[in-house]
Amino acid sequence: MSGTDGVSSNGNAPMVHDVVVVGAGFAGMYSLHKLRGLGFDVAVVERADGVGGTWYWNRYPGARCDVESMQYSYSFDPELEQEWEWSERYSGQPEILRYANHVADRYDLRRDIHFETTVERVDWDDDARHWHLQTDRGLYRARFVVMATGCLSTTNMPNFEGAETFAGPTYHTGNWPHEGVDFSGLSVGVIGTGSSAVQAIPVIAAECQELTVFQRTPNYSVPARNEPLDPGEQARWKSNYREMRAKMLEQNAAMVQRLPDGEELAKEADAAEFYDRMQQRWDVGGFTFYRAYSDIALDAESNDRVAQFVRDKIGEVVDDPDVAAKLTPHNTIACKRPCLDTNYYETFNLPHVQLVDVSDTPIERISQAGVVVDGREYPVDAIVYATGFDAMTGTLLRMNITGRGGMRLADHWDAGPRTYLGLGVAGFPNMFTVSGPGSPSVLTNMIPSIEQHVDWISRCLVELRERGTATIEPEPDAEAYWVDYVNAVADLTLYPTCNSWYLGANIPGKTRVFMPLPGFPPYVEVCEDVASDNYRGFALA
Ligand code: N01
């Protein structure tokens, strides 16, 4: 089932494949490698001109992975694990993109990736039981589609009045120019203080002449403590990779921390013990800070105690008490995605950096010369939008997907995304979502999560092929059960208590539903159980 039916990609006849994968980031690349190896004819369509997904687009200054290098990599091939050398504790964007390109070359992936191809609509044909994908480069037909479209791949650009009148250049962190940007001698405005801004602000500040940061909500950030990767540490991981990978999969976030998880309750710890433990983790750096006690994400009193530790640090680091007060968050810690930084709070001590609080008085408009807040114009030469993404659903909905009977995914998800296991959607047969809403995805180290999903989908496709089964799709009851389950699990935590993109709260008008599922190991167990029980909850035809 391969080839072009004798018609060029610009003609009307479709290019026919067993599986079309959308996206050539880490999920799409592994899908291609795995499914091709199992004998499927696979094409990947990708709107960029290169592989890497997130790491292709997010080239902003300071872009770096918050997951440590030895854990943020594929595990599917021990030879790949051994041959690749990481240089820092946390890899920067250029190094991760080099790794993605290395993988693409090593497994000869590019021959089946159709670059610069944007999907415009995706329609299920009920009679023929296959999908049509209309792209700007022609029509594709496939029995199966795998949406490897990423969780953070549609940028959120606020609709500020007058934005088009601004005289200087504007940039979005999630769509950064490949040739880079030279900010030297310029006055720069950064809008937003999420993870991207927290990484970019210190680096832009080091280069530009004046920096003005427009902050709507202050964020908690913990030092990353990035450093050159100790060769001894790299060698230890490499000599023990199988055991370490297995350990990662036992963790809720699919990554091993530098210090063991605390089993006690933060609210019960005595003051000196609490301080020492938090300080030790502050010094070690990274997400281990949030694993100091077992109830940080579960209990408001414990959470506030940890939050207060960070608030105190901000007060100690930032010289100007007014600036420190503005930078100090008062919401639940870690209910938004935690930030890791290198000198973020310290940057606000620099004389050429100013902070503008836009929480009570939002950005009014963009003028020709700058950003206007509360009637005052802040002149800037360039604006950096670090304003995030229409997370988890934005890219899928943008593709105009219709399932059985012409049902639009946008209508089916009108009250928030509905999936079974984050892998499939009722009424959308033979369509799989890698790290879709309802799976642990963004609450985990993404690469192990991706591998788990792609392995599950691959097993499923092989079993369908062996049995001669034409279609698989979630039963509506199973999907309804799963949506309730994800909400119930989220409600056990403090996650839903602030306005995060996990909830869709960053996009005006988006329905607020907690989209990812906390807890990786129990989720994997359910997936295995469902597959072994003849794909319980899926209708096979
Ligand atoms: O986006 P965000 P991000 N006026 O949505 C503000 C991953 N990531 O790109 O909080 C003024 O977190 C908005 O304000 P508020 C990671 O999962 C990973 O930084 O909504 N401000 C917020 O401050 C992360 O969570 C890594 O009130 C406006 C900011 O813009 C995710 O990507 C690195 C505004 C957006 O923050 C997204 O992070 C970077 C407006 N109209 C990112 N609209 C690593 O692993 C929005 N904002 C390294």
Coordinates of C-alpha atoms and ligand atoms in Angstrom, one line a residue:
M1 CA 0.0 0.0 0.0
S2 CA 2.5 2.6 -0.9
G3 CA 3.4 5.1 -3.6
T4 CA 1.6 7.9 -5.2
D5 CA -1.0 6.2 -7.4
G6 CA 1.0 7.6 -10.3
V7 CA 0.0 11.2 -9.7
S8 CA 2.2 13.9 -8.4
S9 CA 1.8 15.3 -4.9
N10 CA 0.2 18.4 -6.4
G11 CA -2.4 16.5 -8.3
N12 CA -5.7 15.2 -7.1
A13 CA -4.9 11.6 -6.5
P14 CA -3.7 11.0 -3.0
M15 CA -0.4 9.7 -1.8
V16 CA -1.3 6.4 -0.1
H17 CA 0.4 5.0 3.0
D18 CA -0.5 2.6 5.8
V19 CA 0.2 5.3 8.4
V20 CA 0.6 9.1 8.2
V21 CA 2.4 10.6 11.2
V22 CA 1.9 14.4 11.7
G23 CA 5.0 16.0 13.1
A24 CA 8.7 15.3 13.0
G25 CA 9.6 16.1 16.6
F26 CA 10.7 13.4 19.0
A27 CA 7.3 11.7 18.9
G28 CA 7.1 11.7 15.1
M29 CA 10.7 10.6 14.6
Y30 CA 10.3 7.6 16.9
S31 CA 6.9 6.7 15.4
L32 CA 8.5 6.6 12.0
H33 CA 11.5 4.5 13.1
K34 CA 9.4 2.1 15.1
L35 CA 6.5 1.5 12.7
R36 CA 8.8 1.3 9.7
G37 CA 10.8 -1.4 11.5
L38 CA 7.6 -3.3 11.9
G39 CA 6.9 -3.3 8.2
F40 CA 4.4 -0.4 7.9
D41 CA 4.6 2.0 5.1
V42 CA 4.8 5.3 6.9
A43 CA 5.0 9.0 5.8
V44 CA 5.6 11.8 8.2
V45 CA 4.3 15.3 7.3
E46 CA 6.1 18.2 9.0
R47 CA 5.5 21.9 8.5
A48 CA 9.1 22.9 9.3
D49 CA 12.1 22.3 7.0
G50 CA 13.8 20.2 9.6
V51 CA 13.3 17.7 12.4
G52 CA 13.2 18.5 16.2
G53 CA 9.7 19.9 16.8
T54 CA 9.9 22.0 20.0
W55 CA 13.6 22.2 19.7
Y56 CA 13.4 23.3 16.1
W57 CA 11.1 26.3 16.9
N58 CA 12.1 27.4 20.4
R59 CA 15.5 28.9 19.6
Y60 CA 15.2 31.9 21.9
P61 CA 18.3 33.0 23.9
G62 CA 18.8 30.7 26.9
A63 CA 16.5 27.9 25.6
R64 CA 17.5 24.8 27.5
C65 CA 15.8 21.7 28.7
D66 CA 14.7 21.5 32.3
V67 CA 15.2 17.7 32.4
E68 CA 18.7 16.6 32.9
S69 CA 20.6 15.5 29.7
M70 CA 21.2 11.9 30.7
Q71 CA 17.4 11.5 31.1
Y72 CA 16.2 13.6 28.2
S73 CA 17.1 11.2 25.4
Y74 CA 15.7 8.2 23.6
S75 CA 16.1 4.8 25.3
F76 CA 15.1 2.6 22.4
D77 CA 18.6 1.8 21.1
P78 CA 21.4 1.2 23.6
E79 CA 24.0 1.9 20.9
L80 CA 22.5 5.4 20.4
E81 CA 22.6 5.9 24.2
Q82 CA 26.3 5.0 24.3
E83 CA 27.5 6.9 21.3
W84 CA 26.0 10.3 22.0
E85 CA 27.9 12.6 24.4
W86 CA 26.1 15.3 26.3
S87 CA 28.1 18.4 27.4
E88 CA 26.0 20.0 30.1
R89 CA 23.9 18.9 33.1
Y90 CA 20.9 20.4 31.2
S91 CA 21.3 20.6 27.4
G92 CA 20.8 23.8 25.5
Q93 CA 18.5 24.0 22.5
P94 CA 21.3 23.8 19.9
E95 CA 22.7 20.6 21.4
I96 CA 19.2 18.9 21.6
L97 CA 18.5 19.9 18.0
R98 CA 21.9 18.4 17.0
Y99 CA 20.8 15.2 18.7
A100 CA 17.5 15.2 16.9
N101 CA 19.3 15.6 13.6
H102 CA 21.8 12.9 14.5
V103 CA 18.9 10.5 15.2
A104 CA 17.3 11.5 11.8
D105 CA 20.5 10.7 10.0
R106 CA 21.4 7.6 11.9
Y107 CA 18.1 5.9 11.2
D108 CA 17.7 7.3 7.7
L109 CA 14.4 9.0 8.7
R110 CA 14.5 11.9 6.3
R111 CA 13.6 9.8 3.2
D112 CA 10.1 9.3 4.7
I113 CA 9.6 12.8 6.1
H114 CA 7.8 15.3 3.9
F115 CA 9.1 18.7 5.1
E116 CA 7.4 22.0 4.6
T117 CA 4.1 20.3 4.4
T118 CA 1.3 21.8 6.5
V119 CA -1.9 19.8 7.2
E120 CA -5.0 21.8 6.4
R121 CA -7.8 19.3 7.1
V122 CA -8.1 15.7 8.1
D123 CA -11.3 13.7 7.3
W124 CA -12.3 10.2 8.1
D125 CA -14.0 8.3 5.2
D126 CA -16.5 6.0 6.8
D127 CA -17.2 3.9 3.7
A128 CA -13.6 3.3 2.7
R129 CA -12.4 3.3 6.3
H130 CA -9.4 5.4 5.9
W131 CA -8.3 9.0 6.5
H132 CA -7.7 11.8 4.0
L133 CA -5.2 14.4 5.0
Q134 CA -5.3 17.6 2.9
T135 CA -2.0 19.4 3.0
D136 CA -0.7 22.4 1.2
R137 CA 1.5 20.0 -0.8
G138 CA -1.2 17.6 -1.8
L139 CA -3.6 14.9 -0.5
Y140 CA -2.6 11.9 1.6
R141 CA -4.6 8.8 2.3
A142 CA -3.9 6.4 5.1
R143 CA -5.6 3.7 7.2
F144 CA -4.1 5.2 10.4
V145 CA -3.0 8.6 11.5
V146 CA -0.7 9.3 14.4
M147 CA -0.9 12.8 15.7
A148 CA 2.7 13.5 16.9
T149 CA 1.9 17.2 17.0
G150 CA 3.4 18.1 20.4
C151 CA 1.7 19.6 23.5
L152 CA 3.2 23.1 23.1
S153 CA 3.3 23.8 19.4
T154 CA 0.8 26.5 18.7
T155 CA 2.0 29.8 19.9
N156 CA -0.2 32.2 21.9
M157 CA 0.0 35.7 20.5
P158 CA -2.0 38.1 22.6
N159 CA -4.2 40.4 20.5
F160 CA -2.9 43.8 21.7
E161 CA -4.5 46.8 20.2
G162 CA -2.0 48.6 17.9
A163 CA 0.5 45.6 17.8
E164 CA 0.7 46.0 14.0
T165 CA 1.8 49.7 14.3
F166 CA 4.9 48.9 16.3
A167 CA 7.9 50.2 14.4
G168 CA 10.5 47.7 15.5
P169 CA 10.8 43.9 15.2
T170 CA 8.7 41.5 17.3
Y171 CA 9.6 37.9 18.2
H172 CA 7.8 35.0 19.9
T173 CA 10.0 32.7 21.9
G174 CA 8.2 29.7 20.3
N175 CA 9.0 30.8 16.8
W176 CA 12.4 32.3 17.0
P177 CA 14.4 33.4 13.9
H178 CA 16.9 30.7 12.9
E179 CA 19.6 33.3 12.2
G180 CA 19.4 34.5 15.8
V181 CA 18.8 38.1 17.0
D182 CA 21.4 40.6 18.0
F183 CA 20.0 42.7 20.8
S184 CA 23.2 44.6 21.5
G185 CA 22.7 48.3 22.0
L186 CA 18.9 47.9 21.9
S187 CA 16.1 48.6 24.3
V188 CA 14.1 45.4 24.6
G189 CA 10.6 44.7 26.0
V190 CA 9.8 41.1 27.2
I191 CA 6.1 40.3 27.7
G192 CA 5.6 37.3 30.0
T193 CA 7.4 35.6 32.9
G194 CA 6.8 31.8 32.3
S195 CA 9.5 29.2 31.8
S196 CA 10.6 30.6 28.4
A197 CA 10.9 34.1 29.8
V198 CA 12.7 33.0 32.9
Q199 CA 15.3 31.4 30.7
A200 CA 15.5 34.2 28.2
I201 CA 15.5 37.3 30.4
P202 CA 19.0 36.8 32.0
V203 CA 20.5 36.1 28.6
I204 CA 18.8 39.0 26.8
A205 CA 19.7 41.3 29.7
A206 CA 23.3 40.4 29.3
E207 CA 23.3 41.6 25.7
C208 CA 20.9 44.5 25.4
Q209 CA 21.2 48.1 26.6
E210 CA 17.8 48.4 28.4
L211 CA 15.4 45.6 29.3
T212 CA 11.8 46.1 30.4
V213 CA 9.9 43.0 31.6
F214 CA 6.1 43.2 31.6
Q215 CA 4.9 40.7 34.2
R216 CA 1.2 39.7 34.6
T217 CA 1.7 36.9 37.2
P218 CA 4.9 36.4 39.1
N219 CA 6.4 32.9 39.0
Y220 CA 8.2 30.7 41.4
S221 CA 11.6 29.7 40.1
V222 CA 14.3 27.4 41.5
P223 CA 17.9 27.5 40.5
A224 CA 18.7 24.9 37.8
R225 CA 22.5 24.8 38.8
N226 CA 23.5 24.0 35.3
E227 CA 27.1 23.1 34.8
P228 CA 29.4 21.2 32.4
L229 CA 28.4 17.5 32.7
D230 CA 30.9 15.6 34.8
P231 CA 32.5 12.9 32.5
G232 CA 32.4 10.5 35.5
E233 CA 28.7 11.0 35.9
Q234 CA 28.1 10.5 32.2
A235 CA 30.1 7.3 32.3
R236 CA 28.2 6.0 35.3
W237 CA 24.8 6.6 33.6
K238 CA 26.1 4.9 30.5
S239 CA 27.4 1.8 32.3
N240 CA 24.1 1.5 34.1
Y241 CA 21.6 2.8 31.6
R242 CA 19.1 -0.1 31.6
E243 CA 18.7 0.0 35.4
M244 CA 18.5 3.8 35.4
R245 CA 15.9 3.9 32.6
A246 CA 13.8 1.3 34.5
K247 CA 14.1 3.5 37.6
M248 CA 12.9 6.6 35.7
L249 CA 9.8 4.7 34.6
E250 CA 8.9 4.1 38.3
Q251 CA 8.8 7.8 39.0
N252 CA 5.6 10.0 38.7
A253 CA 7.4 12.4 36.3
A254 CA 9.4 9.6 34.6
M255 CA 12.7 11.1 35.7
V256 CA 15.1 10.2 38.6
Q257 CA 15.9 13.1 41.0
R258 CA 19.3 13.8 42.4
L259 CA 18.0 13.3 45.9
P260 CA 15.5 10.7 47.1
D261 CA 11.9 11.7 47.4
G262 CA 11.0 12.8 50.9
E263 CA 8.3 10.6 52.4
E264 CA 7.3 12.9 55.3
L265 CA 4.7 15.7 55.3
A266 CA 6.0 19.2 54.9
K267 CA 3.5 20.7 57.4
E268 CA 4.7 18.3 60.1
A269 CA 8.5 19.0 59.7
D270 CA 10.2 21.0 62.5
A271 CA 11.4 24.4 61.4
A272 CA 15.2 23.6 61.4
E273 CA 14.7 20.3 59.6
F274 CA 12.5 21.9 57.1
Y275 CA 14.9 24.7 56.3
D276 CA 17.9 22.4 56.0
R277 CA 16.1 20.0 53.7
M278 CA 14.8 22.8 51.4
Q279 CA 18.1 24.6 51.4
Q280 CA 19.9 21.4 50.4
R281 CA 17.6 21.0 47.5
W282 CA 17.8 24.7 46.5
D283 CA 21.6 24.2 46.4
V284 CA 21.4 20.9 44.4
G285 CA 19.1 22.6 41.9
G286 CA 16.4 21.3 39.6
F287 CA 13.1 19.6 40.2
T288 CA 14.3 17.6 43.2
F289 CA 13.3 20.7 45.2
Y290 CA 9.6 19.8 44.6
R291 CA 10.1 16.2 45.8
A292 CA 11.4 17.2 49.3
Y293 CA 8.2 16.2 51.0
S294 CA 5.4 13.9 49.8
D295 CA 2.5 16.3 50.1
I296 CA 3.7 19.5 48.3
A297 CA 1.3 19.0 45.4
L298 CA -1.5 17.7 47.6
D299 CA -1.8 19.8 50.8
A300 CA -2.3 23.5 50.8
E301 CA -0.6 24.1 54.2
S302 CA 2.5 22.1 53.2
N303 CA 2.5 23.8 49.8
D304 CA 2.4 27.2 51.3
R305 CA 5.3 26.4 53.6
V306 CA 7.5 25.4 50.5
A307 CA 6.2 28.5 48.6
Q308 CA 7.2 30.7 51.5
F309 CA 10.8 29.3 51.3
V310 CA 11.0 30.5 47.7
R311 CA 9.4 33.8 48.6
D312 CA 12.0 34.4 51.3
K313 CA 14.7 33.6 48.7
I314 CA 13.4 36.2 46.3
G315 CA 13.5 38.7 49.2
E316 CA 17.1 37.8 49.9
V317 CA 18.3 37.9 46.3
V318 CA 16.5 41.0 45.0
D319 CA 17.9 44.2 46.3
D320 CA 15.0 46.6 45.8
P321 CA 12.2 45.7 48.2
D322 CA 9.5 47.0 45.8
V323 CA 10.8 44.9 42.9
A324 CA 11.1 41.9 45.2
A325 CA 7.5 42.3 46.3
K326 CA 6.3 42.5 42.6
L327 CA 8.4 39.4 41.8
T328 CA 6.9 37.4 44.7
P329 CA 4.1 35.0 43.9
H330 CA 1.3 34.3 46.3
N331 CA -0.5 31.5 44.5
T332 CA 0.1 27.7 45.0
I333 CA 3.6 26.7 44.2
A334 CA 4.0 24.2 41.3
C335 CA 0.3 24.3 40.2
K336 CA 1.7 26.2 37.2
R337 CA 4.6 24.4 35.5
P338 CA 7.6 25.0 37.8
C339 CA 10.4 27.1 36.3
L340 CA 14.1 26.5 36.6
D341 CA 16.5 29.3 36.1
T342 CA 20.1 30.6 35.9
N343 CA 20.2 34.0 37.6
Y344 CA 16.6 35.0 37.0
Y345 CA 15.8 36.9 40.1
E346 CA 19.4 38.3 40.2
T347 CA 18.8 39.9 36.8
F348 CA 16.4 42.3 38.3
N349 CA 19.3 43.9 40.4
L350 CA 20.9 45.1 37.2
P351 CA 20.6 48.8 36.7
H352 CA 19.4 48.5 33.1
V353 CA 16.5 46.1 33.9
Q354 CA 13.1 47.2 35.0
L355 CA 10.0 45.3 35.9
V356 CA 6.5 46.6 35.0
D357 CA 3.7 44.9 36.9
V358 CA 0.7 44.5 34.5
S359 CA -1.4 42.4 36.9
D360 CA -3.9 45.1 37.8
T361 CA -3.4 47.4 34.9
P362 CA -3.0 45.1 31.8
I363 CA -1.0 46.2 28.8
E364 CA -3.3 48.8 27.2
R365 CA -1.9 48.7 23.7
I366 CA 1.2 48.6 21.6
S367 CA 2.3 52.0 20.2
Q368 CA 4.6 52.7 17.3
A369 CA 7.4 53.3 19.9
G370 CA 6.7 50.7 22.6
V371 CA 4.3 49.2 25.1
V372 CA 1.6 51.3 26.8
V373 CA 0.5 50.5 30.4
D374 CA -1.9 52.6 32.4
G375 CA -1.4 55.6 30.0
R376 CA 2.4 55.4 30.2
E377 CA 4.4 54.5 27.2
Y378 CA 7.5 52.3 27.7
P379 CA 9.7 52.9 24.6
V380 CA 11.4 49.8 23.2
D381 CA 13.2 48.9 20.0
A382 CA 12.1 45.3 19.9
I383 CA 9.4 43.3 21.6
V384 CA 9.8 39.6 22.7
Y385 CA 6.5 37.8 23.3
A386 CA 7.2 35.1 25.8
T387 CA 3.5 34.5 26.0
G388 CA 3.3 30.7 25.7
F389 CA 1.1 28.3 23.8
D390 CA -2.4 27.2 23.1
A391 CA -1.3 24.0 24.9
M392 CA -2.3 20.4 24.2
T393 CA -5.4 21.1 22.0
G394 CA -4.4 24.1 19.9
T395 CA -2.5 22.2 17.2
L396 CA -5.0 19.4 16.9
L397 CA -8.0 21.7 16.6
R398 CA -6.2 23.9 14.0
M399 CA -6.0 20.9 11.7
N400 CA -9.8 20.8 11.1
I401 CA -10.3 17.1 11.9
T402 CA -13.6 15.4 11.2
G403 CA -14.4 11.9 12.2
R404 CA -17.4 9.6 11.7
G405 CA -20.4 11.2 10.1
G406 CA -18.5 14.4 9.6
M407 CA -18.3 15.1 13.4
R408 CA -15.8 17.9 14.0
L409 CA -13.2 17.4 16.7
A410 CA -13.7 21.0 17.6
D411 CA -17.4 20.3 18.4
H412 CA -16.6 17.0 20.2
W413 CA -14.1 19.0 22.4
D414 CA -16.3 22.0 22.8
A415 CA -16.4 21.5 26.6
G416 CA -12.7 20.5 26.8
P417 CA -10.7 17.7 25.3
R418 CA -12.2 14.2 25.6
T419 CA -10.0 11.2 25.0
Y420 CA -9.6 7.6 26.2
L421 CA -6.1 7.2 27.7
G422 CA -5.0 10.3 25.9
L423 CA -4.5 7.9 23.0
G424 CA -7.7 8.0 21.0
V425 CA -11.0 9.8 20.6
A426 CA -14.5 8.3 20.3
G427 CA -15.8 8.8 16.8
F428 CA -12.3 9.2 15.3
P429 CA -11.3 5.7 14.3
N430 CA -7.7 4.8 13.7
M431 CA -6.5 8.1 15.0
F432 CA -3.9 8.1 17.7
T433 CA -2.6 11.0 19.7
V434 CA 0.9 10.8 21.1
S435 CA 1.0 12.5 24.6
G436 CA -2.6 13.6 24.0
P437 CA -4.8 15.3 26.6
G438 CA -5.7 12.8 29.3
S439 CA -2.2 11.3 29.4
P440 CA 0.6 12.2 31.8
S441 CA 2.5 14.0 28.9
V442 CA 3.5 17.5 30.1
L443 CA 3.6 16.4 33.8
T444 CA 6.5 14.1 32.9
N445 CA 9.8 13.9 31.1
M446 CA 8.4 13.9 27.6
I447 CA 10.7 11.5 25.9
P448 CA 9.9 8.4 28.0
S449 CA 6.2 9.4 27.8
I450 CA 6.5 9.6 24.0
E451 CA 8.3 6.2 23.8
Q452 CA 5.6 4.6 26.0
H453 CA 2.8 5.9 23.7
V454 CA 4.6 5.0 20.5
D455 CA 5.3 1.5 21.7
W456 CA 1.7 1.1 22.7
I457 CA 0.4 2.3 19.4
S458 CA 2.9 0.1 17.5
R459 CA 1.9 -3.0 19.4
C460 CA -1.7 -2.1 18.7
L461 CA -1.2 -1.7 15.0
V462 CA 0.7 -5.0 14.8
E463 CA -2.1 -6.8 16.6
L464 CA -4.7 -5.3 14.4
R465 CA -2.8 -6.4 11.3
E466 CA -2.4 -9.9 12.6
R467 CA -6.1 -10.2 13.3
G468 CA -7.2 -8.5 10.1
T469 CA -9.0 -5.8 12.2
A470 CA -9.8 -2.8 10.1
T471 CA -10.6 -0.1 12.7
I472 CA -10.1 0.7 16.4
E473 CA -11.7 3.5 18.3
P474 CA -12.6 4.3 21.9
E475 CA -16.1 3.4 23.0
P476 CA -18.0 6.6 24.1
D477 CA -18.5 5.1 27.6
A478 CA -14.8 4.4 28.0
E479 CA -14.0 7.9 27.0
A480 CA -16.5 9.4 29.4
Y481 CA -15.1 7.3 32.2
W482 CA -11.6 8.4 31.4
V483 CA -12.5 12.1 31.3
D484 CA -14.1 11.7 34.7
Y485 CA -11.1 9.8 36.0
V486 CA -8.6 12.4 34.9
N487 CA -10.6 15.1 36.5
A488 CA -11.0 13.1 39.7
V489 CA -7.2 12.4 39.9
A490 CA -6.4 16.1 39.2
D491 CA -8.9 17.1 41.9
L492 CA -6.9 15.2 44.5
T493 CA -4.0 17.6 43.8
L494 CA -3.5 21.3 44.0
Y495 CA -3.0 21.5 40.3
P496 CA -6.4 23.0 39.4
T497 CA -6.0 25.8 41.9
C498 CA -4.4 28.4 39.6
N499 CA -4.7 29.9 36.2
S500 CA -2.3 27.7 34.3
W501 CA -2.1 26.5 30.7
Y502 CA -2.6 23.0 32.1
L503 CA -6.2 24.2 32.5
G504 CA -6.4 26.2 29.3
A505 CA -6.7 29.3 31.4
N506 CA -4.1 31.3 29.4
I507 CA -6.2 31.4 26.3
P508 CA -9.2 33.7 26.3
G509 CA -12.4 31.8 25.8
K510 CA -10.8 28.3 26.1
T511 CA -12.8 25.9 28.3
R512 CA -11.1 25.3 31.6
V513 CA -10.4 21.6 32.1
F514 CA -7.3 20.1 33.6
M515 CA -5.8 18.4 30.6
P516 CA -2.9 16.1 31.6
L517 CA -3.2 13.1 34.0
P518 CA -0.9 13.2 37.1
G519 CA 1.0 10.0 37.7
F520 CA 3.1 8.1 35.1
P521 CA 3.5 4.6 36.5
P522 CA -0.2 3.9 37.3
Y523 CA -1.1 5.2 33.9
V524 CA 1.4 2.9 32.1
E525 CA -0.1 0.0 34.1
V526 CA -3.6 0.9 32.9
C527 CA -2.4 1.1 29.3
E528 CA -0.8 -2.3 29.5
D529 CA -3.8 -3.8 31.1
V530 CA -6.2 -2.4 28.5
A531 CA -4.0 -3.8 25.6
S532 CA -3.7 -7.2 27.2
D533 CA -7.5 -7.3 27.8
N534 CA -8.3 -7.2 24.1
Y535 CA -8.1 -3.4 24.1
R536 CA -10.8 -3.0 26.7
G537 CA -12.8 0.2 26.1
F538 CA -12.0 0.2 22.4
A539 CA -14.3 -0.9 19.7
L540 CA -12.6 -3.2 17.2
A541 CA -14.2 -3.8 13.8
Ligands
N01_1 O1 4.6 30.0 28.4 P1 3.8 30.3 29.7 P2 6.2 29.6 28.3 N1 -0.4 40.1 28.9 O2 2.3 30.1 29.3 C1 2.2 35.8 30.0 C2 7.5 24.5 28.5 N2 8.9 25.0 28.5 O3 6.5 29.6 26.9 O4 0.9 33.8 33.9 C3 0.7 39.9 29.7 O5 4.2 29.4 30.9 C4 1.7 34.9 31.1 O6 1.1 35.5 32.2 P3 0.1 34.7 33.1 C5 7.0 24.4 29.9 O7 6.2 23.3 30.0 C6 9.8 24.2 28.8 O8 7.0 30.4 29.2 O9 -0.8 33.9 32.2 N3 1.2 38.7 29.9 C7 3.0 34.1 31.4 O10 3.8 34.9 32.3 C8 6.3 25.7 30.1 O11 5.4 25.7 31.1 C9 11.1 24.7 28.9 O12 -0.6 35.8 33.9 C10 0.8 37.7 29.2 C11 3.7 34.1 30.0 O13 3.1 35.1 29.2 C12 5.7 25.8 28.7 O14 6.7 25.4 27.8 C13 11.4 26.0 28.6 C14 -0.3 37.8 28.3 C15 3.5 32.8 29.3 O15 4.0 31.8 30.1 C16 5.2 27.2 28.4 O16 6.2 28.2 28.8 C17 10.4 26.8 28.2 C18 -0.9 39.0 28.2 N4 -1.9 39.2 27.3 C19 9.1 26.3 28.2 N5 -0.5 36.5 27.8 C20 12.2 23.7 29.3 O17 12.1 22.6 29.6 C21 0.4 35.7 28.3 N6 1.1 36.4 29.2 C22 13.4 24.4 29.4

